mmCIF file of C-alpha atoms in Angstrom:
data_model
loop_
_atom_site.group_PDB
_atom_site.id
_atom_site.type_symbol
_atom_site.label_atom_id
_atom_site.label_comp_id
_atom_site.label_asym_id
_atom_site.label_seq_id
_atom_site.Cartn_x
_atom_site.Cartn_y
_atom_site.Cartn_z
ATOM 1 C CA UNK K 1 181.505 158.491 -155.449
ATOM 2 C CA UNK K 2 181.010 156.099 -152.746
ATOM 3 C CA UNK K 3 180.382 152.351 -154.077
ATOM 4 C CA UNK K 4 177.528 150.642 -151.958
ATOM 5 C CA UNK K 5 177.879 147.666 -149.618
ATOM 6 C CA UNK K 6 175.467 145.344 -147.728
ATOM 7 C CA UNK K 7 176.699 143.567 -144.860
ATOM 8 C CA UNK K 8 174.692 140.402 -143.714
ATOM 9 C CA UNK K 9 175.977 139.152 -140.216
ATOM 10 C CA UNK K 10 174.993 136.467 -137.754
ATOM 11 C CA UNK K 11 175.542 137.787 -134.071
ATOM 12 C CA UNK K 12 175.002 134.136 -132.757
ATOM 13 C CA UNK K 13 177.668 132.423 -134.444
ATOM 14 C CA UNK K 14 180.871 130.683 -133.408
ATOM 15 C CA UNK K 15 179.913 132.300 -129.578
ATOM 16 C CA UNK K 16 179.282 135.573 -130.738
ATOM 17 C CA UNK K 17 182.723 136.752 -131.724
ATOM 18 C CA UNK K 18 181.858 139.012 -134.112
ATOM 19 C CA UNK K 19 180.239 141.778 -131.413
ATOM 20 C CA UNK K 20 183.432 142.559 -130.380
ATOM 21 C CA UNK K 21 185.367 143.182 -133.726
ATOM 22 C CA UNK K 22 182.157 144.797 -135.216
ATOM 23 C CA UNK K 23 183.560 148.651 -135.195
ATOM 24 C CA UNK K 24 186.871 147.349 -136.411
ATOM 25 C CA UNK K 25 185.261 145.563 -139.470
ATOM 26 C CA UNK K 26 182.911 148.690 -140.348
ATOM 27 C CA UNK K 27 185.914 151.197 -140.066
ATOM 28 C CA UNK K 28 187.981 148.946 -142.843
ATOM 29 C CA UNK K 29 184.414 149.286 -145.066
ATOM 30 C CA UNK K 30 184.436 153.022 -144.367
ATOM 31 C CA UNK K 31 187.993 153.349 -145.076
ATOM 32 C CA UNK K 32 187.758 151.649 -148.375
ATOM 33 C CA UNK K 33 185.234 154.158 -149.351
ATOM 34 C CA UNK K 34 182.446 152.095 -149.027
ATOM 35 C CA UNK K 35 178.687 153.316 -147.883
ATOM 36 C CA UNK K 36 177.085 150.570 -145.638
ATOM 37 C CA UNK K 37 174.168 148.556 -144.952
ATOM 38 C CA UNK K 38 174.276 146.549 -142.023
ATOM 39 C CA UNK K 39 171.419 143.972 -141.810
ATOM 40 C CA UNK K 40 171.929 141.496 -138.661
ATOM 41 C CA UNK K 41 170.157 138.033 -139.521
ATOM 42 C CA UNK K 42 167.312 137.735 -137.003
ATOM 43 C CA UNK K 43 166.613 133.767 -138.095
ATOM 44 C CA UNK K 44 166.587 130.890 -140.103
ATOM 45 C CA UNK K 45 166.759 131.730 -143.887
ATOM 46 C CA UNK K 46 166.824 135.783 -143.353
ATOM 47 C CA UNK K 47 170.024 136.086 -144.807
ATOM 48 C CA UNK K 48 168.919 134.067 -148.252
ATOM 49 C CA UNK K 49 165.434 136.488 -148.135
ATOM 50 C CA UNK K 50 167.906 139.676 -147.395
ATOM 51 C CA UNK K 51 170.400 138.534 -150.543
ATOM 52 C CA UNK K 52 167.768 137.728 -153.055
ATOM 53 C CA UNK K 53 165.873 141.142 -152.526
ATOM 54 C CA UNK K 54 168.688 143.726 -152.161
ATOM 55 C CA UNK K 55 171.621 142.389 -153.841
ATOM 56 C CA UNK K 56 170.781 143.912 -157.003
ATOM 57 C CA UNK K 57 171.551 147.707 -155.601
ATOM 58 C CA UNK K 58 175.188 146.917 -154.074
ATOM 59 C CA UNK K 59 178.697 146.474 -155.605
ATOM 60 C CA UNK K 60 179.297 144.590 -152.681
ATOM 61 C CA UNK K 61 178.120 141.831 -150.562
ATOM 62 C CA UNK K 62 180.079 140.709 -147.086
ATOM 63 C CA UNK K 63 178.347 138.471 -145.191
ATOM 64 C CA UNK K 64 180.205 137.225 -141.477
ATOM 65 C CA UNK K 65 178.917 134.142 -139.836
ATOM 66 C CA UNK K 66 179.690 129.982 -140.126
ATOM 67 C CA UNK K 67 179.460 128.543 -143.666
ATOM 68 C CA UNK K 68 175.270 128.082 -143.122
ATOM 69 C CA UNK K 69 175.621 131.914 -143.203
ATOM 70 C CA UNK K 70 177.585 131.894 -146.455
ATOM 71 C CA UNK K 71 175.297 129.205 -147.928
ATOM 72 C CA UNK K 72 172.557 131.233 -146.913
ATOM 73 C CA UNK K 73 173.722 134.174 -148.638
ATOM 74 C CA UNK K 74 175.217 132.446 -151.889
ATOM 75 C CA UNK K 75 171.601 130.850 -152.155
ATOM 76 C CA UNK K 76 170.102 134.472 -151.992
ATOM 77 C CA UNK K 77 172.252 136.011 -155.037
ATOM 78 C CA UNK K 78 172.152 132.717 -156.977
ATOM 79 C CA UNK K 79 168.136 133.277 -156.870
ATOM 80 C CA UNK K 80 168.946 137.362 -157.376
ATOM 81 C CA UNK K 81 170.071 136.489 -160.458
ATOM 82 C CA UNK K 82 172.910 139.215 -160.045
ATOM 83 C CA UNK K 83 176.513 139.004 -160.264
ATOM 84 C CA UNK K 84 177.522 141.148 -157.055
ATOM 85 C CA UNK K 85 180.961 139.919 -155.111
ATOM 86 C CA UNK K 86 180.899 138.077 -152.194
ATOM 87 C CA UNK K 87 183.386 138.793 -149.682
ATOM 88 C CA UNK K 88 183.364 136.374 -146.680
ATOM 89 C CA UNK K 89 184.062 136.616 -142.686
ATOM 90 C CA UNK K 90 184.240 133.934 -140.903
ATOM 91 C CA UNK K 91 182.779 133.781 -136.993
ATOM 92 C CA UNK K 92 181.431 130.359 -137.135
ATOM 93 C CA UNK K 93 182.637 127.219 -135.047
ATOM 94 C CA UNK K 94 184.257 125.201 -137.638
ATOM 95 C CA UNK K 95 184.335 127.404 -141.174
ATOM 96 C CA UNK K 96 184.994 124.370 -143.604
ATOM 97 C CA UNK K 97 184.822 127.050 -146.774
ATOM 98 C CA UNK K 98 186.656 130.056 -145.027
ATOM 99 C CA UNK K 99 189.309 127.444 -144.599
ATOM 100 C CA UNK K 100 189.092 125.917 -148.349
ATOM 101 C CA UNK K 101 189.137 129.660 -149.219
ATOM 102 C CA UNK K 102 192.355 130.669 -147.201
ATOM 103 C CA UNK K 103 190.768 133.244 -145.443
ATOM 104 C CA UNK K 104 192.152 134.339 -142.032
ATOM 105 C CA UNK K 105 190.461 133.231 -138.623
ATOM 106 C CA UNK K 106 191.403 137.342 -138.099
ATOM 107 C CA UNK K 107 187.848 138.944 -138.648
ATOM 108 C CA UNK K 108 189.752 142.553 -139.371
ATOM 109 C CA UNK K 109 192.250 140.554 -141.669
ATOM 110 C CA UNK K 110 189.233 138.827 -143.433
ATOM 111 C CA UNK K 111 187.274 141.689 -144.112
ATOM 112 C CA UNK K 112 190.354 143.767 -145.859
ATOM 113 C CA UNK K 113 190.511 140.882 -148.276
ATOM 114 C CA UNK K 114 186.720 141.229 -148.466
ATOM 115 C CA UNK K 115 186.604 144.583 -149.558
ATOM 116 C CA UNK K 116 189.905 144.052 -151.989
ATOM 117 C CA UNK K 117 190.437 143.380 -155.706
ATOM 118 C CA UNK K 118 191.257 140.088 -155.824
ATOM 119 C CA UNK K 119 188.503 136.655 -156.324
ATOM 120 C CA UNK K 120 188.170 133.446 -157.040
ATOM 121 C CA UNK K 121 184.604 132.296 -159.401
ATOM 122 C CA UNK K 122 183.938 129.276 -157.235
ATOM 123 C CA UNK K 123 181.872 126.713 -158.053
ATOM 124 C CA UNK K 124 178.280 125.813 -156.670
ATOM 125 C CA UNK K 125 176.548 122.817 -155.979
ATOM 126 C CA UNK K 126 172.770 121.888 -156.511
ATOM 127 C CA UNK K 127 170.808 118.931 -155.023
ATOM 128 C CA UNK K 128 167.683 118.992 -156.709
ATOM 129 C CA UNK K 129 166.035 122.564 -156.039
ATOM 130 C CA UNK K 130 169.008 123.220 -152.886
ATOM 131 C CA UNK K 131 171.502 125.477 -153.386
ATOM 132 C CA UNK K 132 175.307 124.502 -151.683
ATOM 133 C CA UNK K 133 178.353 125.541 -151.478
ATOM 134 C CA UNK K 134 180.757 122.544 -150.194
ATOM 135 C CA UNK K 135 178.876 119.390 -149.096
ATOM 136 C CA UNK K 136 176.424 116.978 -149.449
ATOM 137 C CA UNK K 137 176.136 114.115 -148.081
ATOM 138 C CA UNK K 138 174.063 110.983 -146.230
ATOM 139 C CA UNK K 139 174.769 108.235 -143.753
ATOM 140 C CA UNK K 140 176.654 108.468 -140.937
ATOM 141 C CA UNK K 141 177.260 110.951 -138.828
ATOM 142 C CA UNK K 142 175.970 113.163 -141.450
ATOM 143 C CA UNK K 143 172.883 114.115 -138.765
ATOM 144 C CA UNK K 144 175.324 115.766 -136.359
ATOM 145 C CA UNK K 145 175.923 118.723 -138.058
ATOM 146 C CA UNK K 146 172.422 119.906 -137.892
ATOM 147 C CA UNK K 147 171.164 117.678 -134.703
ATOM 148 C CA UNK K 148 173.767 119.123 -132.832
ATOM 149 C CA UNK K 149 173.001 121.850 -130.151
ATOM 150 C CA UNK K 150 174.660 125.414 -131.435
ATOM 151 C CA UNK K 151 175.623 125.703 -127.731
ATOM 152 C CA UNK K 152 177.609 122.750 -128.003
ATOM 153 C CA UNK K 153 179.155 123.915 -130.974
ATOM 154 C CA UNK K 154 179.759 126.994 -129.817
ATOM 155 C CA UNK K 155 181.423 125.429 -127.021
ATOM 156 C CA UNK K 156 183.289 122.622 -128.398
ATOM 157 C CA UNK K 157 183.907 123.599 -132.133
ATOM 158 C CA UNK K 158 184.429 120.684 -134.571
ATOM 159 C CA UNK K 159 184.652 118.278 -131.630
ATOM 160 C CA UNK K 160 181.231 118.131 -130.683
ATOM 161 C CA UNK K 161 180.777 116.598 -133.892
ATOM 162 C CA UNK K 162 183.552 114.045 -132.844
ATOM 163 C CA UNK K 163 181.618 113.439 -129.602
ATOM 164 C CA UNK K 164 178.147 113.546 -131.533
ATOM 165 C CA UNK K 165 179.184 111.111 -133.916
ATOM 166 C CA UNK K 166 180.849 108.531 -131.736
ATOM 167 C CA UNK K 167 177.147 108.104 -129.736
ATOM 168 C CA UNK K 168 176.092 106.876 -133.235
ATOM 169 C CA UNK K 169 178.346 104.507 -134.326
ATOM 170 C CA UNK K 170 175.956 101.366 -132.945
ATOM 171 C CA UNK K 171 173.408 103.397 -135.290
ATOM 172 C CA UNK K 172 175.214 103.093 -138.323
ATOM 173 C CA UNK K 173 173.351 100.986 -141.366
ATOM 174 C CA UNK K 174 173.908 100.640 -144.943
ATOM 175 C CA UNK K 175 171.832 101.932 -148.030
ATOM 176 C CA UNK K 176 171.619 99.536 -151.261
ATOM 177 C CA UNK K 177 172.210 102.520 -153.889
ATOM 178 C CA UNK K 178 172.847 102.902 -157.412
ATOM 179 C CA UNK K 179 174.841 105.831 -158.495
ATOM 180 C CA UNK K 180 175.817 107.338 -162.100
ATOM 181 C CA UNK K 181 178.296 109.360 -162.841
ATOM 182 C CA UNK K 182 180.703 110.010 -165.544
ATOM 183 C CA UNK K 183 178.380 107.494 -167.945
ATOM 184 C CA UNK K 184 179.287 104.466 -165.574
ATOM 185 C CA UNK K 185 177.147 103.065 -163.018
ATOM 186 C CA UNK K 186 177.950 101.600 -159.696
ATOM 187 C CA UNK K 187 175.701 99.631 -157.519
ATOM 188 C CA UNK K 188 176.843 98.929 -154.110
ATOM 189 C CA UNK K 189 175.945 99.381 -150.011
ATOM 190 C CA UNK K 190 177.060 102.376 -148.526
ATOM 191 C CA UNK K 191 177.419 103.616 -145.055
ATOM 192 C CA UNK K 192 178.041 107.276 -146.361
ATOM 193 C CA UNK K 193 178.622 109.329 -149.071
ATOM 194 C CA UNK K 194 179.526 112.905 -149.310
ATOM 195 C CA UNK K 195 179.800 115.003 -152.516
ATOM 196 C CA UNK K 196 182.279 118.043 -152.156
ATOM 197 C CA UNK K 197 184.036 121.555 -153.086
ATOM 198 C CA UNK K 198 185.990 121.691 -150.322
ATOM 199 C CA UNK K 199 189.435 120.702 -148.693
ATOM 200 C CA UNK K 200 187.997 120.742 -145.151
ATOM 201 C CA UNK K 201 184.859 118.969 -143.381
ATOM 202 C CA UNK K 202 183.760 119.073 -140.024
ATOM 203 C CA UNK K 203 187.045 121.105 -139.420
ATOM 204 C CA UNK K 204 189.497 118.583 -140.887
ATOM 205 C CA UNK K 205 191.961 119.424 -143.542
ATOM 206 C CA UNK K 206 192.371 116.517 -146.039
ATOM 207 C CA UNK K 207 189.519 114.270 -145.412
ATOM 208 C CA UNK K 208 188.343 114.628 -148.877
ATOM 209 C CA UNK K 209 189.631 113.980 -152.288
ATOM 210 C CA UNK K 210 193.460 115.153 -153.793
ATOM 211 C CA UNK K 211 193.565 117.936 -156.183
ATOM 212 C CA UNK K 212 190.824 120.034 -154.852
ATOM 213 C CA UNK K 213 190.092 123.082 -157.253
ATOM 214 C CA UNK K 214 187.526 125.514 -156.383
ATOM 215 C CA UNK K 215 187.070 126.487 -159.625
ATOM 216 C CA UNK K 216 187.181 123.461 -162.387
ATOM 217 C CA UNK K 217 183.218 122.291 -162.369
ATOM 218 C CA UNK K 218 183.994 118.934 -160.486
ATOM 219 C CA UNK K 219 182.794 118.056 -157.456
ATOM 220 C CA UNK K 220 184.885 115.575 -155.428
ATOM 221 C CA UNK K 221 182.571 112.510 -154.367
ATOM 222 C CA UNK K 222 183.772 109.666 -151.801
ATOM 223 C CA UNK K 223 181.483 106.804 -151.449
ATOM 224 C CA UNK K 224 182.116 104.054 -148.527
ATOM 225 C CA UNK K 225 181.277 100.244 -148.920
ATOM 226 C CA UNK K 226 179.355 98.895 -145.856
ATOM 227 C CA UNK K 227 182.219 97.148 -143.669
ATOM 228 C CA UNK K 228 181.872 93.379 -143.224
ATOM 229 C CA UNK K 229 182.881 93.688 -139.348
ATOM 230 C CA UNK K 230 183.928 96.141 -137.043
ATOM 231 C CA UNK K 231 187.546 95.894 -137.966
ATOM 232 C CA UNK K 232 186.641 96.938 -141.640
ATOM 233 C CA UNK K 233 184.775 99.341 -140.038
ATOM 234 C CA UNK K 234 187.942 100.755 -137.943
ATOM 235 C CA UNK K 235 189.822 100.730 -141.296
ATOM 236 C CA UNK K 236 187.718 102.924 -142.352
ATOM 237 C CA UNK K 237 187.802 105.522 -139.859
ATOM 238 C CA UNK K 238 191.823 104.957 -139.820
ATOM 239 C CA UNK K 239 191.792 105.525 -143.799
ATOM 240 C CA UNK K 240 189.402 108.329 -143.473
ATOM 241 C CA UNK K 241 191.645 110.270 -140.533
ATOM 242 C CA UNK K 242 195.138 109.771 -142.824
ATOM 243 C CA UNK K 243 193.114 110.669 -145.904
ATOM 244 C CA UNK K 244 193.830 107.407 -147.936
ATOM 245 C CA UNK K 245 191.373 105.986 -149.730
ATOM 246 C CA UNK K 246 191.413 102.600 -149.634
ATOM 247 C CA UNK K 247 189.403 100.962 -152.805
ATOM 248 C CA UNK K 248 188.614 97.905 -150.713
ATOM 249 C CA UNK K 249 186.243 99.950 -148.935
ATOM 250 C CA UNK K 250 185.419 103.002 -150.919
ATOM 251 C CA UNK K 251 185.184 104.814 -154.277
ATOM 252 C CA UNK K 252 186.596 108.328 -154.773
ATOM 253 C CA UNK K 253 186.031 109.850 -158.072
ATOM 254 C CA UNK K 254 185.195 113.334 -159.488
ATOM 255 C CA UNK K 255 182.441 114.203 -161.232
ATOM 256 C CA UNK K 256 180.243 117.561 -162.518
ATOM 257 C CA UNK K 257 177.182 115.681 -162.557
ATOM 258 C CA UNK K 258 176.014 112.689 -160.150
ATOM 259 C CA UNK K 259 172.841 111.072 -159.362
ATOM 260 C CA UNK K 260 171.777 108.585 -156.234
ATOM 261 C CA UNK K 261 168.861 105.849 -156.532
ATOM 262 C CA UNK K 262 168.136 104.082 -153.360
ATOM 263 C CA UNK K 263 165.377 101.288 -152.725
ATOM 264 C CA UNK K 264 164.204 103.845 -149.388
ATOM 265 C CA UNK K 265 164.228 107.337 -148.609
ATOM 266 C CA UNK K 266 167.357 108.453 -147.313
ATOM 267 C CA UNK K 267 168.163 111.694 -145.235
ATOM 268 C CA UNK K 268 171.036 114.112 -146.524
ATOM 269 C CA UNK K 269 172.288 117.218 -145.511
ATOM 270 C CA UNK K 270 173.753 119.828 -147.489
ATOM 271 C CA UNK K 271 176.266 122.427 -145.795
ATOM 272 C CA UNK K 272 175.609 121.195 -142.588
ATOM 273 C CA UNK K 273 171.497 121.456 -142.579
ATOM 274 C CA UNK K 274 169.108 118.944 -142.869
ATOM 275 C CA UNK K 275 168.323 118.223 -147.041
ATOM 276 C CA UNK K 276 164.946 116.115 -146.435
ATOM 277 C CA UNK K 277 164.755 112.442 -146.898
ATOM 278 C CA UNK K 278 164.832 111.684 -150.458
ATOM 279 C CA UNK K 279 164.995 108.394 -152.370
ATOM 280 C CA UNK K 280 166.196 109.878 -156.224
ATOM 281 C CA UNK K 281 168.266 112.439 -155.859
ATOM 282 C CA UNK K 282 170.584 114.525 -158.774
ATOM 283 C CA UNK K 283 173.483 116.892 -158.259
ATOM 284 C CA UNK K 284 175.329 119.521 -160.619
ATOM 285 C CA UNK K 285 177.833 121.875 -160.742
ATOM 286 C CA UNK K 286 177.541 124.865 -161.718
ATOM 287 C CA UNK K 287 180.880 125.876 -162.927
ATOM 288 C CA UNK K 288 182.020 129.013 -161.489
ATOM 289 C CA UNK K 289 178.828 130.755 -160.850
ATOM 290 C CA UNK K 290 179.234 132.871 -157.742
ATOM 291 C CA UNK K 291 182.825 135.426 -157.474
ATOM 292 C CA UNK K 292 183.911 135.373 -153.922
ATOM 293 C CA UNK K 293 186.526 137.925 -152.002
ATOM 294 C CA UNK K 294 190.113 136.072 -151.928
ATOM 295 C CA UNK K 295 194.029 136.483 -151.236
ATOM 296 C CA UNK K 296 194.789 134.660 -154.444
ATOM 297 C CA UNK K 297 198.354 134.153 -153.686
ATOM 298 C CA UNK K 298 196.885 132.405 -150.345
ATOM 299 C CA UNK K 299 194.453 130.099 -151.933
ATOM 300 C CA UNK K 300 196.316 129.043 -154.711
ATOM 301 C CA UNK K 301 199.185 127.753 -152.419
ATOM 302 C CA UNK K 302 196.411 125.837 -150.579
ATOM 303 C CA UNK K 303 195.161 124.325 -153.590
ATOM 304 C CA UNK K 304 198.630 123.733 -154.495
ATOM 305 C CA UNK K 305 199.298 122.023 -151.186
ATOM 306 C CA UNK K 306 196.244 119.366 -151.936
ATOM 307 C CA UNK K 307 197.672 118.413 -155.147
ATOM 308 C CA UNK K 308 198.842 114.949 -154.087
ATOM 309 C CA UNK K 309 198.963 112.231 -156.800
ATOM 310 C CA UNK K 310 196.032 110.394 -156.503
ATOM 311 C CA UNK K 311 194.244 107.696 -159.143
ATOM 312 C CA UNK K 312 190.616 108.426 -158.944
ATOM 313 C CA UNK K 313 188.562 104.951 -159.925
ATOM 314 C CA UNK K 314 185.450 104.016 -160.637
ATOM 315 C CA UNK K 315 184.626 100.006 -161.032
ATOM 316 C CA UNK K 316 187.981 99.182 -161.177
ATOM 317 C CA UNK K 317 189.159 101.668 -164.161
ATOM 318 C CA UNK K 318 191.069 105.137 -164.447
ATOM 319 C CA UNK K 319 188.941 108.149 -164.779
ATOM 320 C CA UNK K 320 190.157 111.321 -166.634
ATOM 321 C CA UNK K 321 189.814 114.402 -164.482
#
């Protein structure tokens, strides 16, 4: 008997490549003896509305579009409350988790791993009652990824978020902030913060913590200090680029559980949309709670790859991963 698949797709994203590998990627379903549902996402927040009420009569869920397409549909089955796969096709312009994940920029090549044996039970994120998959984060430059254009996206890929962000550096200011985590407490000014499951943002490899694992419950959190002058502030971008984290201007810990307290309401975005303004905010893990479609020889030589030795510090002291 044929096992049943939905397919969730955005035609708009990363310049519409998908319309043209679209026969190729339902022939590899058909040929795996799958029976498919195509649903094309017509908006905002369809493909969460699509996961939630149908993924409870498929084996199978593929979904093909950037990560906010992903996110969408991880959000869906989280609030489905079933445990169907998730196999993953990337189309978008920059595909931070498709990349963390090892997938193939080859749609055809993607979607034979999504409708294959192997996966990886992947963490999730939560900021208060949103749903995430790889980031969150406030300060700067944290408003291109959903101020933006899609055209320019589409057009530019991750360096319309270089050119974005470099209009904004006379914008930058800091936020007085406490933040717990790991039963210590640190009180300092930031510029930004991000709070991650994933070796790539905004397209670049290695611009978060060492030893990222997919799968361990920890979320990788870097935290910058508000620079004193604009050469601080050009260390920072140098440290940031080379992926050294320089304690003289920034923590970088992990942590399952993390919470922000700011004197002002402060705008974050999570997976590349806008997360509201919020002046308390809490974050967990939820340890392994969605199973996504993966070449597990692939991604565990990319996680292997990351594993650089690294002291993660908090106040000044060791923390135990």
């Amino acid at each position: 008997m044929k096992k049943k698949l939905l397919f969730i797709y955005n035609a708009h994203a990363g310049k519409g490549r998908i319309r043209n590998k679209l026969v190729d990627i339902l022939e590899i379903f058909a040929r795996n003896n799958f029976d498919v549902t195509v649903s094309p996402t017509l908006g905002h927040g369809e493909a969460t509305k699509v996961a939630e009420e149908r993924s409870g009569e498929f084996d199978l869920l593929v979904c093909s579009g950037g990560d906010g397409t992903l996110d969408e549909v991880v959000t869906g089955v989280i609030k489905s409350g079933c445990q169907v796969p998730i196999g993953y096709i990337p189309s978008g312009s920059t595909n931070d988790y498709g990349n963390s994940l090892g997938l193939p920029k080859n749609m055809p090549a993607a979607a034979k791993i999504a409708v294959g044996s192997q996966i990886c039970k992947c963490d999730v994120g939560q900021l208060e009652d949103i749903i995430f998959v790889y980031v969150a984060a406030f300060g700067a430059f944290t408003e291109v990824s959903y101020a933006t254009p899609q055209e320019i996206k589409n057009m530019l890929g991750h360096v319309a978020y270089i050119i974005e962000g470099m209009k904004k550096l006379h914008t930058i200011r800091a936020y007085h902030m406490k933040v717990r985590a790991n039963g210590e407490t640190i009180e300092d000014d930031f510029i930004y913060g991000m709070v991650t499951n994933s070796v790539s943002i905004g397209g670049f490899k290695n611009n978060t913590s060492a030893n990222v694992v997919l799968d361990d419950g920890l979320f990788e959190v870097t935290l910058i200090k508000n620079p004193k002058n604009p050469i601080e502030l050009q260390n920072i971008i140098a440290s940031l680029l080379i992926a050294e984290f320089d304690s003289k201007y920034m923590y970088a810990f992990k942590a399952a559980e993390i919470t922000f307290e700011a004197e002002s309401e402060i705008p974050w975005t999570v997976d590349g949309e806008f997360g509201g303004k919020r002046k308390c905010v809490k974050i967990v893990n939820h340890k392994q709670a969605i199973s996504i479609k993966v070449n597990r020889k692939k991604i565990f030589k990319l996680m292997e790859q990351e594993k650089i030795q690294q002291n993660y510090s908090l106040l000044g002291r060791d923390m135990v991963d």
